[in-house]
Amino acid sequence: MSFLRFCTMIAVGLIAALPLRAQEIQEITSPGGIKAWLVEDHSIPFTSLDFAFRGGASLDAPAKRGAINLMTHTLEEGAGDMDATGFAAAKEALATGISFDVGDDALTVSARMLTENRDESADLLAVALAEPRFERDAVERVKGQVQAIIRAEDNDPNAIASKAMAAKMWGAHPYGSSINGTAESVAPLGPQDLVEAKNRVIARDRVVVGAAGDITGEELGLLIDRILGGIPADGTVPLPKQAEFLAEGGIEVIDWDSPQTVVSFAQPGLSMDDPDYFAAFVTDHILGGGGFSSRLMEEIREKRGLTYGVYTSLVNNVYGPSWRGGMSSSNDLVAEAVDLVRSEWARMADGVSEKELADAKTYLTGEYPLRWDGNAKISGILAGMQLIGLPIDYPENRNAQIEAVTADDVARVARERLDANRLQFVLVGRPQGIEAEAK
């Protein structure tokens, strides 16, 4: 055993032993009735807050795909009596970090603030959420940036494969199209569309809150109401319905002039409350989620040099999970690489070795505490846990559930959940020796 490997094992062991106690996470309710999870840390005068508004870009009106994304990225372009320059200057004067982002499942707001001017920072965020200006010149400027992204995606084989796979998997559900929208859907959007988009998603009835840092539960409750008190109590539309996984397997080939073919593949996934989730999580790590230690990487990259990298991942979207993977390979070798993905997908049902299982558990339990190093990460994790629907004691029990997975569990889940014949592929390139297969 090398000295470096010995030191790594010691470090992983010590980190894995660090306590993650559920009682460190407090659930509080603000005077206005909004619940939040908090980890107090008074070592530095700094507080981190994360808000996630359920539904996110999936709440776009059918004919206005891209409106919530455009609205989100225009929130900082002026609010209340401040234009974009004034809002940026106010943030800088308070040394406050405020950022907005949006995805398929949530519109997220991250705020980092010093204790000495916490109330003033909260007021600045409150006005951004309740009184955005959405002035036409700002909307057109941000729209131009979004249109540039859409044009870039239209010329990126990875983005083309991702969009085609999304459409295969989810059809007409919002998951089946890009949150950016299309050039045609974004072009006519104006300030009033952004007001309507904001009212669909930014409302108190769909927010979850995570907080960490120099703040007590009582102070946090008052701060949350100070920030969110000015937004509507209820969103104007219901939350999205669950998405049905529609892809039935086969191969779709999209012609693209390139010496490389981009490959995306997918099958139905598991939600995190599925009894088999942790067995599937370990299975995925051994199959393709474990980077250079995974079977797919060993067979496709290391032994045969067919790709620079191949991966799989359990994707835990709130309204529809999936089990996905991807790689790139030269056009003349991609057929062999695809065959190997299918064969390794099927081989998992034969079981795994005790060493593969032990190595997977060591990695998956050892890396988890590393995610909690800092208040900004912690507040984001707390908001994300609530968004997904995880229990408050999840951090305390998560590693034990991984340790409980057996080799028999992995083999059983692989037999029941992995179906190579129903694995859906999307290939973008000019692959040789492989044809489109429709099912």
XYZ file of C-alpha atoms in Angstrom:
439
model
C 0.000 0.000 0.000
C 1.427 3.339 -1.008
C 1.839 6.124 1.553
C -0.569 8.318 -0.433
C -3.243 5.593 -0.496
C -2.737 5.012 3.237
C -3.169 8.733 3.989
C -6.249 8.901 1.760
C -7.868 5.987 3.594
C -7.149 7.617 6.959
C -8.633 10.929 5.770
C -11.744 9.279 4.349
C -12.215 7.323 7.543
C -11.979 10.415 9.711
C -14.335 12.410 7.517
C -16.864 9.583 7.398
C -16.819 9.556 11.190
C -17.813 13.217 11.430
C -21.271 13.570 13.001
C -24.220 14.683 10.893
C -26.880 14.870 13.544
C -30.472 15.649 12.629
C -30.838 17.735 15.774
C -28.375 20.225 14.308
C -30.995 21.044 11.699
C -33.807 23.070 13.230
C -37.204 23.430 11.626
C -38.653 26.837 12.359
C -41.867 28.566 11.340
C -41.908 32.287 10.714
C -44.633 34.454 12.291
C -46.130 34.586 8.787
C -46.322 30.792 8.594
C -43.353 29.971 6.356
C -41.289 26.961 7.406
C -37.514 26.854 7.100
C -34.614 24.568 8.022
C -31.682 26.160 9.823
C -28.177 25.190 10.939
C -26.880 27.810 13.382
C -23.181 28.699 13.241
C -22.157 31.797 15.153
C -18.435 31.438 14.510
C -18.454 34.188 11.893
C -20.888 37.144 11.456
C -22.384 35.840 8.226
C -25.667 34.259 7.169
C -26.497 32.273 4.077
C -30.088 31.908 2.834
C -31.478 29.841 -0.018
C -35.058 30.054 -1.267
C -36.474 27.578 -3.788
C -39.831 28.295 -5.424
C -41.338 24.971 -6.509
C -42.250 24.459 -10.129
C -39.572 26.692 -11.609
C -39.494 26.948 -15.377
C -41.959 24.045 -15.636
C -44.654 26.608 -14.837
C -44.199 28.419 -18.149
C -47.441 29.101 -19.981
C -47.704 26.620 -22.894
C -47.245 29.220 -25.610
C -44.556 31.158 -23.729
C -41.778 28.636 -23.092
C -38.738 30.539 -21.844
C -40.678 33.310 -20.088
C -39.788 32.218 -16.536
C -36.122 31.809 -17.474
C -36.085 35.281 -19.043
C -37.929 36.743 -16.049
C -35.487 35.160 -13.598
C -32.478 36.650 -15.313
C -34.119 40.085 -15.459
C -34.819 40.285 -11.708
C -31.501 42.018 -11.065
C -32.068 44.581 -13.815
C -33.668 47.086 -11.493
C -36.256 47.013 -8.716
C -38.249 49.606 -6.780
C -36.623 53.005 -7.317
C -33.330 51.474 -8.485
C -32.274 50.779 -12.041
C -29.827 47.959 -12.802
C -26.822 50.124 -11.929
C -28.427 51.307 -8.713
C -29.314 47.755 -7.658
C -25.765 46.560 -8.289
C -24.362 49.527 -6.354
C -26.652 48.766 -3.405
C -25.470 45.159 -3.316
C -21.855 46.254 -3.431
C -22.334 48.849 -0.677
C -23.805 46.179 1.598
C -21.236 43.534 0.554
C -24.256 41.329 -0.095
C -24.403 38.452 -2.537
C -27.774 37.934 -4.227
C -28.211 35.622 -7.184
C -31.159 34.110 -9.044
C -31.322 30.944 -11.096
C -33.991 28.659 -12.471
C -34.303 25.049 -13.525
C -36.976 22.518 -14.352
C -37.975 22.079 -10.706
C -37.446 25.424 -8.975
C -36.559 29.071 -9.225
C -33.780 29.529 -6.677
C -32.582 32.610 -4.822
C -29.280 32.602 -2.950
C -28.389 35.392 -0.533
C -25.229 35.876 1.512
C -25.271 38.690 4.059
C -23.210 40.091 6.914
C -24.828 40.194 10.336
C -24.164 43.944 10.732
C -26.361 44.858 7.754
C -28.585 41.802 7.535
C -31.859 43.739 7.658
C -30.762 46.163 4.936
C -29.668 43.235 2.756
C -33.023 41.550 3.355
C -34.822 44.722 2.271
C -32.822 44.805 -0.951
C -33.751 41.199 -1.734
C -37.375 41.854 -0.806
C -37.709 44.678 -3.301
C -36.079 42.561 -6.033
C -38.679 39.825 -5.513
C -41.724 42.049 -5.000
C -41.039 45.076 -7.199
C -38.874 44.149 -10.208
C -39.043 46.864 -12.844
C -38.872 44.696 -16.000
C -38.195 47.814 -18.064
C -38.363 47.170 -21.800
C -34.718 48.013 -22.528
C -33.563 45.650 -19.769
C -35.895 42.907 -20.996
C -34.591 43.291 -24.562
C -30.977 43.233 -23.357
C -31.439 40.008 -21.380
C -33.535 38.534 -24.183
C -30.611 39.102 -26.528
C -28.378 37.135 -24.182
C -30.898 34.274 -24.050
C -31.255 34.258 -27.826
C -27.463 34.004 -28.127
C -27.518 30.967 -25.826
C -30.277 29.358 -27.909
C -28.274 29.904 -31.119
C -25.175 28.420 -29.470
C -27.157 25.368 -28.321
C -28.429 24.850 -31.858
C -24.799 24.401 -32.945
C -23.629 22.285 -30.017
C -23.977 18.515 -30.560
C -24.084 17.893 -26.802
C -26.992 20.335 -26.407
C -28.719 18.867 -29.464
C -28.440 15.358 -27.983
C -29.678 16.572 -24.593
C -32.721 18.298 -26.103
C -33.572 15.327 -28.329
C -33.308 12.925 -25.399
C -35.503 15.188 -23.246
C -38.170 15.188 -25.942
C -37.935 11.386 -26.220
C -38.262 10.905 -22.473
C -40.901 13.436 -21.545
C -42.827 14.441 -24.670
C -45.074 17.461 -24.137
C -44.306 17.788 -20.391
C -42.143 20.868 -19.715
C -39.230 18.495 -18.987
C -39.349 17.662 -22.691
C -38.148 21.096 -23.826
C -35.460 23.583 -22.865
C -36.109 26.116 -20.106
C -34.576 28.692 -22.464
C -37.452 28.238 -24.878
C -36.911 28.620 -28.604
C -36.025 31.629 -30.735
C -39.687 31.757 -31.779
C -41.165 31.460 -28.272
C -38.804 34.009 -26.699
C -38.894 36.665 -29.437
C -42.352 38.135 -28.645
C -41.952 38.169 -24.847
C -42.283 41.591 -23.258
C -42.511 43.180 -19.794
C -46.128 42.119 -19.204
C -45.246 38.502 -20.033
C -42.522 38.655 -17.385
C -44.955 40.025 -14.791
C -47.288 37.116 -15.530
C -44.388 34.653 -15.411
C -43.286 36.001 -12.032
C -46.773 35.605 -10.611
C -46.870 31.974 -11.741
C -43.807 30.972 -9.719
C -42.777 33.532 -7.054
C -45.344 33.058 -4.307
C -45.271 32.128 -0.643
C -47.328 28.953 -1.089
C -44.524 27.215 -3.011
C -41.327 28.327 -1.303
C -38.895 26.253 0.754
C -36.117 27.895 2.748
C -32.693 26.762 3.905
C -30.494 28.884 6.173
C -27.109 28.552 7.829
C -24.907 30.862 9.816
C -25.027 33.604 12.395
C -28.748 33.755 13.055
C -31.161 32.267 15.583
C -34.432 30.589 14.741
C -36.440 33.554 15.993
C -34.329 36.015 14.004
C -34.642 33.843 10.893
C -38.428 33.776 11.115
C -38.608 37.556 11.223
C -36.073 37.851 8.387
C -37.996 35.461 6.135
C -41.207 37.439 6.574
C -39.278 40.646 5.916
C -38.016 39.212 2.618
C -41.136 37.389 1.421
C -43.902 39.524 2.945
C -44.368 41.562 -0.224
C -44.841 38.707 -2.694
C -48.235 37.095 -3.420
C -49.508 34.442 -1.029
C -50.441 32.058 -3.863
C -49.132 31.318 -7.339
C -51.524 31.897 -10.211
C -51.222 28.338 -11.599
C -51.037 24.876 -10.014
C -47.729 23.061 -9.692
C -46.704 20.773 -12.590
C -48.041 17.240 -12.901
C -45.756 14.223 -12.684
C -44.027 13.462 -15.968
C -44.428 10.063 -17.627
C -41.261 8.462 -19.007
C -42.178 7.828 -22.649
C -39.004 6.539 -24.348
C -39.327 2.821 -25.080
C -35.779 2.116 -26.223
C -33.997 2.095 -29.545
C -31.622 4.449 -31.319
C -32.298 7.869 -32.808
C -29.573 9.223 -35.095
C -29.334 12.970 -35.744
C -27.047 13.828 -38.623
C -24.218 16.185 -37.661
C -21.052 16.801 -39.625
C -18.335 15.876 -37.148
C -15.630 13.189 -36.768
C -17.103 12.451 -33.315
C -20.536 11.168 -32.379
C -22.143 12.369 -29.159
C -24.119 9.629 -27.402
C -26.854 10.147 -24.819
C -28.693 7.191 -23.283
C -31.481 6.865 -20.722
C -34.068 4.675 -19.066
C -36.641 5.264 -16.279
C -35.129 6.127 -12.894
C -36.188 5.866 -9.249
C -37.469 8.515 -6.883
C -35.569 8.901 -3.626
C -38.470 7.500 -1.598
C -38.380 4.232 -3.584
C -37.320 1.347 -1.280
C -34.745 0.311 -3.896
C -33.231 3.761 -4.290
C -30.030 3.223 -2.311
C -29.383 -0.171 -3.902
C -29.815 1.531 -7.280
C -27.524 4.361 -6.139
C -24.731 1.881 -5.372
C -25.478 -0.012 -8.595
C -25.126 3.193 -10.590
C -21.793 4.002 -8.962
C -20.354 0.627 -9.958
C -21.868 0.749 -13.448
C -20.965 4.247 -14.572
C -21.308 6.794 -11.777
C -17.955 6.112 -10.179
C -15.770 7.884 -12.716
C -12.540 6.048 -13.460
C -13.498 3.195 -11.121
C -16.737 2.330 -12.950
C -17.263 -0.713 -15.164
C -18.205 1.340 -18.224
C -15.060 3.424 -17.922
C -12.959 0.285 -17.521
C -14.472 -1.531 -20.488
C -14.951 1.351 -22.938
C -12.069 3.699 -22.143
C -9.357 1.795 -20.324
C -9.442 -1.554 -22.153
C -10.420 -0.407 -25.642
C -9.809 3.338 -25.885
C -13.188 4.014 -27.486
C -13.908 7.217 -25.560
C -12.295 9.780 -23.262
C -15.091 9.377 -20.753
C -18.433 7.699 -20.130
C -20.782 8.235 -17.218
C -24.167 7.323 -15.766
C -26.264 9.129 -13.175
C -29.563 8.788 -11.338
C -31.304 12.092 -12.039
C -33.691 13.016 -9.216
C -35.971 15.523 -10.869
C -38.984 16.268 -8.676
C -41.609 15.474 -11.311
C -39.912 12.520 -13.001
C -36.694 10.599 -12.255
C -34.465 9.123 -14.921
C -31.316 7.010 -15.182
C -29.046 8.660 -17.718
C -25.614 8.456 -19.239
C -23.447 9.817 -21.992
C -20.170 9.657 -23.892
C -18.540 10.639 -27.179
C -16.672 8.401 -29.581
C -15.225 8.637 -33.068
C -17.690 7.829 -35.821
C -15.949 4.563 -36.759
C -15.824 3.270 -33.170
C -19.115 4.436 -31.708
C -21.048 1.285 -32.710
C -18.705 -0.845 -30.576
C -19.026 1.620 -27.683
C -22.834 1.498 -27.823
C -22.769 -2.317 -27.863
C -20.569 -2.266 -24.761
C -22.950 0.067 -22.925
C -25.759 -2.381 -23.621
C -23.730 -5.432 -22.609
C -22.516 -3.819 -19.359
C -26.059 -2.648 -18.634
C -27.170 -6.286 -18.858
C -24.106 -7.719 -17.037
C -24.984 -5.865 -13.835
C -27.714 -8.479 -13.272
C -24.952 -11.071 -12.788
C -23.955 -9.301 -9.606
C -20.901 -7.448 -8.352
C -17.809 -8.520 -6.457
C -17.385 -7.824 -2.762
C -14.479 -5.508 -3.613
C -16.599 -3.491 -6.052
C -19.301 -3.190 -3.412
C -16.891 -2.219 -0.635
C -15.091 0.353 -2.788
C -18.399 1.921 -3.823
C -19.566 2.217 -0.225
C -16.247 3.698 0.909
C -16.436 6.389 -1.740
C -20.154 7.206 -1.442
C -20.120 7.471 2.353
C -16.757 9.230 2.493
C -17.542 11.997 0.034
C -20.873 12.953 1.626
C -19.524 15.037 4.556
C -17.410 17.041 2.101
C -20.602 18.573 0.726
C -21.267 20.304 4.049
C -18.139 22.456 4.303
C -19.488 25.982 4.525
C -22.678 27.844 5.289
C -23.422 28.621 1.649
C -23.324 24.919 0.746
C -25.344 23.960 3.825
C -28.190 26.390 3.201
C -28.413 25.206 -0.398
C -28.498 21.560 0.669
C -31.242 22.271 3.224
C -33.410 23.952 0.609
C -32.727 21.146 -1.868
C -33.654 18.445 0.645
C -37.030 20.064 1.221
C -37.592 20.536 -2.498
C -37.024 16.825 -3.153
C -39.049 15.837 -0.085
C -36.299 14.265 2.015
C -36.867 13.944 5.774
C -35.003 16.228 8.153
C -32.979 13.294 9.543
C -31.782 12.236 6.080
C -28.162 13.414 6.681
C -28.002 11.284 9.818
C -29.303 8.116 8.164
C -28.115 8.402 4.599
C -24.753 6.651 4.970
C -26.276 3.807 7.021
C -28.684 3.098 4.160
C -25.755 2.860 1.760
C -23.838 0.571 4.143
C -26.890 -1.714 4.342
C -26.864 -2.451 0.594
C -25.724 -6.011 -0.170
C -24.394 -7.644 -3.314
C -27.695 -9.505 -3.590
C -29.536 -6.161 -3.466
C -27.439 -4.830 -6.324
C -28.038 -7.925 -8.450
C -31.773 -7.903 -7.738
C -32.173 -4.202 -8.525
C -30.120 -4.611 -11.689
C -32.357 -7.507 -12.815
C -35.548 -5.614 -12.018
C -34.587 -2.058 -13.046
C -31.946 -2.236 -15.767
C -33.282 -3.320 -19.172
C -30.716 -3.084 -21.957
C -33.397 -3.794 -24.556
C -35.343 -0.699 -23.484
C -32.326 1.578 -23.197
C -32.954 4.668 -25.302
C -30.026 6.112 -27.287
C -29.696 9.432 -29.108
C -26.637 9.740 -31.358
C -25.586 13.087 -32.839
C -22.940 12.713 -35.533
C -22.291 10.437 -38.496
C -21.871 7.069 -36.789
C -20.670 4.113 -38.867
C -21.988 0.587 -38.509
C -25.040 1.533 -36.525
C -28.538 2.325 -37.683
C -31.524 4.039 -36.157
C -33.809 1.678 -34.249
C -37.392 2.672 -33.539
C -39.590 0.924 -30.982
